XYZ file of C-alpha atoms in Angstrom:
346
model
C 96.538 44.856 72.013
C 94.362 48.240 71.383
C 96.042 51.103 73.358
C 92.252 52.440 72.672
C 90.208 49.856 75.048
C 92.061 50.720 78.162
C 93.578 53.685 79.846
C 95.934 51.017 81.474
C 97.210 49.348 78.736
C 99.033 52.709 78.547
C 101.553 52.550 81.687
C 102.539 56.504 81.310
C 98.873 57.210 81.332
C 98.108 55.626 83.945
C 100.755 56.396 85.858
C 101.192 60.124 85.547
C 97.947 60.632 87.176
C 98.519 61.216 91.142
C 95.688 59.452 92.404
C 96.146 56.097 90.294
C 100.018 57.051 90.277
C 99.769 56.647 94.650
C 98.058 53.418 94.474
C 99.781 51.608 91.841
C 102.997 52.391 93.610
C 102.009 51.525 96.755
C 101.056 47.903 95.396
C 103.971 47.639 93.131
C 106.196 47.735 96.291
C 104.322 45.594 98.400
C 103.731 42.719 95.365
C 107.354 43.276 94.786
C 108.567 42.558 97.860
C 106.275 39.211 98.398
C 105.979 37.613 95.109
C 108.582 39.300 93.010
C 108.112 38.296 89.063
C 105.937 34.703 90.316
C 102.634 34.159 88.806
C 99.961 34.767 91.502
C 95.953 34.937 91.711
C 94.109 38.222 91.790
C 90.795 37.367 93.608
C 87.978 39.620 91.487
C 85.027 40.254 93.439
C 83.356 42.715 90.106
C 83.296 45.757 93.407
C 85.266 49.146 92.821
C 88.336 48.003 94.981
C 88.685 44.461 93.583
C 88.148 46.454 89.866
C 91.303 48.544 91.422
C 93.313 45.211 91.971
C 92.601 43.958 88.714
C 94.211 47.118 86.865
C 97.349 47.225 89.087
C 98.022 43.615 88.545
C 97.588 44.201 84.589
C 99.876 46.823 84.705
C 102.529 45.122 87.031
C 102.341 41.803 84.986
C 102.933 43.657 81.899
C 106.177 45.727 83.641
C 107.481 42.684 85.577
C 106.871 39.961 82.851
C 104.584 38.212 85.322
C 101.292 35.556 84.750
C 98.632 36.786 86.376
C 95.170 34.840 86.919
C 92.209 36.395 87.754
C 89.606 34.534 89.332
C 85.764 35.670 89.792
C 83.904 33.306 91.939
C 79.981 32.572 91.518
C 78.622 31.805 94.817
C 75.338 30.440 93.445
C 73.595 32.721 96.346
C 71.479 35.169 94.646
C 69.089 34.198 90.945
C 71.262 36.582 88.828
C 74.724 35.302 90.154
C 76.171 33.582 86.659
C 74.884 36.654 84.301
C 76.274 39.133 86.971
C 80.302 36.555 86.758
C 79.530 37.100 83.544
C 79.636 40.722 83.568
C 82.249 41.148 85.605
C 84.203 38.541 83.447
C 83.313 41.098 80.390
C 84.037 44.468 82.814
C 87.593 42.580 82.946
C 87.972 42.599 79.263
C 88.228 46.386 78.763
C 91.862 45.879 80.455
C 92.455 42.941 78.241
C 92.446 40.548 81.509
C 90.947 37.482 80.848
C 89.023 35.764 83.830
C 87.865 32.769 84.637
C 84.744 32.329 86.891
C 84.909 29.227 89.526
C 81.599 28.433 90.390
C 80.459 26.737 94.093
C 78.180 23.825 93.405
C 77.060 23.554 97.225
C 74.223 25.557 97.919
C 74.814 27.928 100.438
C 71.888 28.798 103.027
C 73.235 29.080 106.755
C 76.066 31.922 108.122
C 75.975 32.744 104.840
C 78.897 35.253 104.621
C 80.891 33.276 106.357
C 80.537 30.300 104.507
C 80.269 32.347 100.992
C 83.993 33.195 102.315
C 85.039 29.603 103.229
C 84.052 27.882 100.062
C 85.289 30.792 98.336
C 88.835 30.394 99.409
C 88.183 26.849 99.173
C 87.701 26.891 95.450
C 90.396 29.909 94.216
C 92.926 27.704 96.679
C 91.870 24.161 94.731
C 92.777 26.518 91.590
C 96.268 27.648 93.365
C 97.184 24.001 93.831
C 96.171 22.581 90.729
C 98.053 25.226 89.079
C 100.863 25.421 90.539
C 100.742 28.612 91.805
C 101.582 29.958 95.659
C 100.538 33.425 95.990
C 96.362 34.901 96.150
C 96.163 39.152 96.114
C 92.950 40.705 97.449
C 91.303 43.903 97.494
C 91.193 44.253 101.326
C 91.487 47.785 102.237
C 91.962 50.272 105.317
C 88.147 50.052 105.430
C 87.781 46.565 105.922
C 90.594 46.571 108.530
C 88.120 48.979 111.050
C 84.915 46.711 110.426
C 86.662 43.663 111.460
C 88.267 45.565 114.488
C 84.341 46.815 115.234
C 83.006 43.141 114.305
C 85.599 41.658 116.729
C 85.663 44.430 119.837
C 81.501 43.429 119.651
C 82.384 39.690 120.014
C 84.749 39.828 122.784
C 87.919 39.194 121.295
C 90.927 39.337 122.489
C 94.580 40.675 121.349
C 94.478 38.374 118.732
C 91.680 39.226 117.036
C 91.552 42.715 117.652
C 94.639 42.898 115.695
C 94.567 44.119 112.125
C 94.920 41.984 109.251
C 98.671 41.258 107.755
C 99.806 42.662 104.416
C 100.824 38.561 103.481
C 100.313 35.609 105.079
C 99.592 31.521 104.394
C 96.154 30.151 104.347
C 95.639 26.659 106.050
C 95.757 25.112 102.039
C 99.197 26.715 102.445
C 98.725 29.812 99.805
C 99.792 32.894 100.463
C 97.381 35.384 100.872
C 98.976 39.570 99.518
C 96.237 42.456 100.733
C 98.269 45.321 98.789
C 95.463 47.539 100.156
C 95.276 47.526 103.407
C 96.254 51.180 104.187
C 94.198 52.310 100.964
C 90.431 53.812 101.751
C 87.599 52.048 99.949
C 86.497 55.957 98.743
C 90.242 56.210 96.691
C 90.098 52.751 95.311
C 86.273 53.578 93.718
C 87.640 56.739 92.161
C 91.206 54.554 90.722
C 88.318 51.988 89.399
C 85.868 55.118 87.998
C 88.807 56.103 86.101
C 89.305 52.976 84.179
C 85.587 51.337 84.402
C 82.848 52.526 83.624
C 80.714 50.347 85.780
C 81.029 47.950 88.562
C 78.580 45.671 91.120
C 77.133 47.102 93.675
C 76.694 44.092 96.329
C 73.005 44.025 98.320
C 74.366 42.513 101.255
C 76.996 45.066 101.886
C 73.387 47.370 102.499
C 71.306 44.393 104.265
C 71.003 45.044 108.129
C 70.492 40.766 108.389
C 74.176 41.344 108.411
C 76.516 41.917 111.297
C 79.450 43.910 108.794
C 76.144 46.019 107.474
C 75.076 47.398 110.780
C 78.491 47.825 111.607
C 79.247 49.847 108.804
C 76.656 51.927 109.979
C 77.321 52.124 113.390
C 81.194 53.500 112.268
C 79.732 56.043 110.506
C 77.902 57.558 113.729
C 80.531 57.181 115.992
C 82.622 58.803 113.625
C 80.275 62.010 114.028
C 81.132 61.470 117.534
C 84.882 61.973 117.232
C 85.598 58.046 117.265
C 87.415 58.564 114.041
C 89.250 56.384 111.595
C 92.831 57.825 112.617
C 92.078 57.348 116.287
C 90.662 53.514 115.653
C 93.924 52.971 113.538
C 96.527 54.189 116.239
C 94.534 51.799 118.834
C 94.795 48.503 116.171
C 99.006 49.751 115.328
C 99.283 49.701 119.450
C 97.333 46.721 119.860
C 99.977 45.129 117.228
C 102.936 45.865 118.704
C 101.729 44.326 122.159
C 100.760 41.130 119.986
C 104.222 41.215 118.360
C 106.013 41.010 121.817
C 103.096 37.855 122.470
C 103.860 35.995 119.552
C 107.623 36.380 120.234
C 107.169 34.365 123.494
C 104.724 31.957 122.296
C 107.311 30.789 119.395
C 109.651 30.478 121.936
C 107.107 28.454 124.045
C 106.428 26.436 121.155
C 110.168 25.288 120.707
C 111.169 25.131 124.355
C 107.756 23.312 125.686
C 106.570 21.023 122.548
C 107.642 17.971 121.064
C 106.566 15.688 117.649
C 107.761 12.288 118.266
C 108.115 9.955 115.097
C 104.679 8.665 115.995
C 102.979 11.540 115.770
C 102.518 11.844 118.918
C 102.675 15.504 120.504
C 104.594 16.068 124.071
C 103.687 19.121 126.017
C 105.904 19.882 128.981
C 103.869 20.230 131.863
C 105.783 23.125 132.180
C 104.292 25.496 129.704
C 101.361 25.805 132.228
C 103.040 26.395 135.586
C 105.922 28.602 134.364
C 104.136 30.537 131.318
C 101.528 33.132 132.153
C 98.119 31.913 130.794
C 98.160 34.111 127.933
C 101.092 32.708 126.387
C 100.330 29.094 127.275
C 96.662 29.756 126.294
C 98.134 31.149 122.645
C 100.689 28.271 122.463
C 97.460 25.619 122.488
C 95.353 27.170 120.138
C 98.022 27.769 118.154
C 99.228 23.952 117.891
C 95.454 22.780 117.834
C 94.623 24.857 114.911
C 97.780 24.241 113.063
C 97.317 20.029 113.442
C 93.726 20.229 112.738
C 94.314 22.283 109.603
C 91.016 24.424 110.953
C 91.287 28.105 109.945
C 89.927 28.563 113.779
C 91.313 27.248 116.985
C 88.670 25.549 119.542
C 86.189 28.232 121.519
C 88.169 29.973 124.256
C 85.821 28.122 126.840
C 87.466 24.704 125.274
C 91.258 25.532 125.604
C 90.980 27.099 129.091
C 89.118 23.833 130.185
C 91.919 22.151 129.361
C 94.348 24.836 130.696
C 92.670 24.193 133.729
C 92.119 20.486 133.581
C 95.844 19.228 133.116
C 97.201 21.330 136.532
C 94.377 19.497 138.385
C 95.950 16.089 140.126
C 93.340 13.686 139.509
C 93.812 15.180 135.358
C 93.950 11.759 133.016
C 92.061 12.637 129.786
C 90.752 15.813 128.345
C 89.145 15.910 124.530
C 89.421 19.441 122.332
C 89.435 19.866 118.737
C 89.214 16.436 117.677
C 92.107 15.169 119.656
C 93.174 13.749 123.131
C 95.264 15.157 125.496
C 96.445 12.361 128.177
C 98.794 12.779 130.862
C 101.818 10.838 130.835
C 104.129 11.499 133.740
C 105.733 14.879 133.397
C 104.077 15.517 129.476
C 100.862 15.635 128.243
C 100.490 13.568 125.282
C 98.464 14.974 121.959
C 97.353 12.524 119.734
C 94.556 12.428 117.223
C 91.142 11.163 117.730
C 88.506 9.637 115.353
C 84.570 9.323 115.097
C 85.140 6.329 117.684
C 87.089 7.979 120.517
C 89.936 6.014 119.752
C 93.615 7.511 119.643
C 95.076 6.900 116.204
């Protein structure tokens, strides 16, 4: 190893500068606390703040004697998509991190950002599993925690979604997903990765006003001029998470007072959970359930669970259908049981 070819392949370097100091620290303690000395995935987009991830992993691998994969992903979108993997896979090489690019076969020409992110969590969690290996970092950042609040306040979510993000938490393929950034800017992570790289990729859709996240980056930027600032949008999201920590308090106790697996599979809801619950928590408690048995990273629509909210307190209820299973009435329970392509309960 060449102390020459990277400023972080020399920790007191590195570290005695305040900037990169701040941030390195800040991720040390987080990764510390959730994956401790396990091997784990950093997710390497070839962007300033994933750049950022992939020097504070190098440096905390080589301090806490840990494996570290990083993973670039070619989404086949754009004509120049393999050279630019490439690039990024040779960017990764002044740090001495060697990564390996997973590339999605599937062509990819509908909702594309969304399903760019599906398949691409598909693929680095295939990797996970075949490896061995339960823990994924990203470069999520404070940034991308006020664009989702935006994307979400202009969709009509609720509580839920207008929630931030969590520091760790599981996917549906069961792998936990670390954001070590999330109360980093996007401006201090491109000055940690100017410091070490000399160049990075500058993404065309993150510009493209086809894109919702685009014109909603834009749209921040005026109302900031307006006084709608990033502090202010922050204390609303850290309020709006403490209301949804009281929620999901009550909804796990739902969940264990109101809800029953039987050795069949078979699901029993007390008829209860709708006349003594209020409709938020008995409304959370169903998506909840449907999304976790139907391994979906999505519950049904809202319209969909409050049809059957509505349905099953209804005396002439017998049968309702929602998210690929059936929910029957069976004296005092309602009975959940999986459906397939034939409408028959399996």
């Amino acid at each position: 190893m060449k102390p020459k070819s990277s400023n972080v392949q020399n920790h007191n370097s590195f570290l005695q500068n305040k900037l990169t100091s701040e941030i390195y620290l800040q991720f040390e303690k987080i990764v510390k606390k959730n994956i401790g000395s396990k091997s784990f995935v950093a997710c390497i987009s070839g962007g300033p703040d994933s750049l950022a991830l992939a020097a504070c992993s190098k440096i905390y691998s080589e301090k806490n004697h840990t494996n570290v994969f990083y993973l670039i992903v070619d989404h086949n979108i754009r004509a120049n998509s393999a050279l630019e993997a490439k690039r990024v896979q040779k960017n990764l090489l002044k740090i001495s991190a060697k990564a390996k690019i997973l590339t999605i076969k599937k062509i990819i020409s509908r909702s594309i950002q969304k399903n760019a992110r599906d398949h691409r969590y598909k693929i680095m969690s295939d990797f996970c599993k075949k490896n061995k290996i339960s823990y994924m970092l990203t470069a999520h950042h404070l940034d991308d925690q006020i664009e989702n609040f935006y994307i979400r306040l202009s969709r009509g979510s609720g509580l839920q979604g207008l929630s931030s993000m969590k520091i760790a938490e599981k996917n549906k393929e069961k792998i936990t997903i670390v954001r070590p950034f999330l109360s980093s800017s996007k401006k201090i992570l491109i000055q940690v990765a100017k410091k070490i790289f000399t160049t990075f990729i500058k993404d065309p859709s993150n510009t493209n006003d086809r894109f919702l996240r685009s014109r909603i980056r834009k749209l921040k930027s005026n109302l900031e001029k307006e006084g709608l600032d990033q502090t202010r949008i922050l204390k609303t999201i850290d309020n709006l998470n403490t209301a949804k920590e009281a929620i999901d308090f009550y909804v796990c106790y739902s969940e264990k007072k109101y809800i029953q697996t039987k050795l069949n599979n078979k699901i029993q809801i007390d008829l209860k959970l709708f006349q003594e619950q209020p409709s938020e928590i008995s409304y959370r408690v169903i998506a909840s359930l449907i999304k976790k048995k139907s391994k979906k990273d999505y519950p049904p629509r809202a319209k969909g669970i409050l049809n059957l909210m509505d349905s099953v307190q209804k005396k002439n209820f017998k049968r309702v259908t929602l998210g690929g299973f059936m929910f029957n009435l069976s004296g005092k329970k309602i009975i959940m049981t999986k459906e397939n392509r034939n409408n028959k309960e399996i």
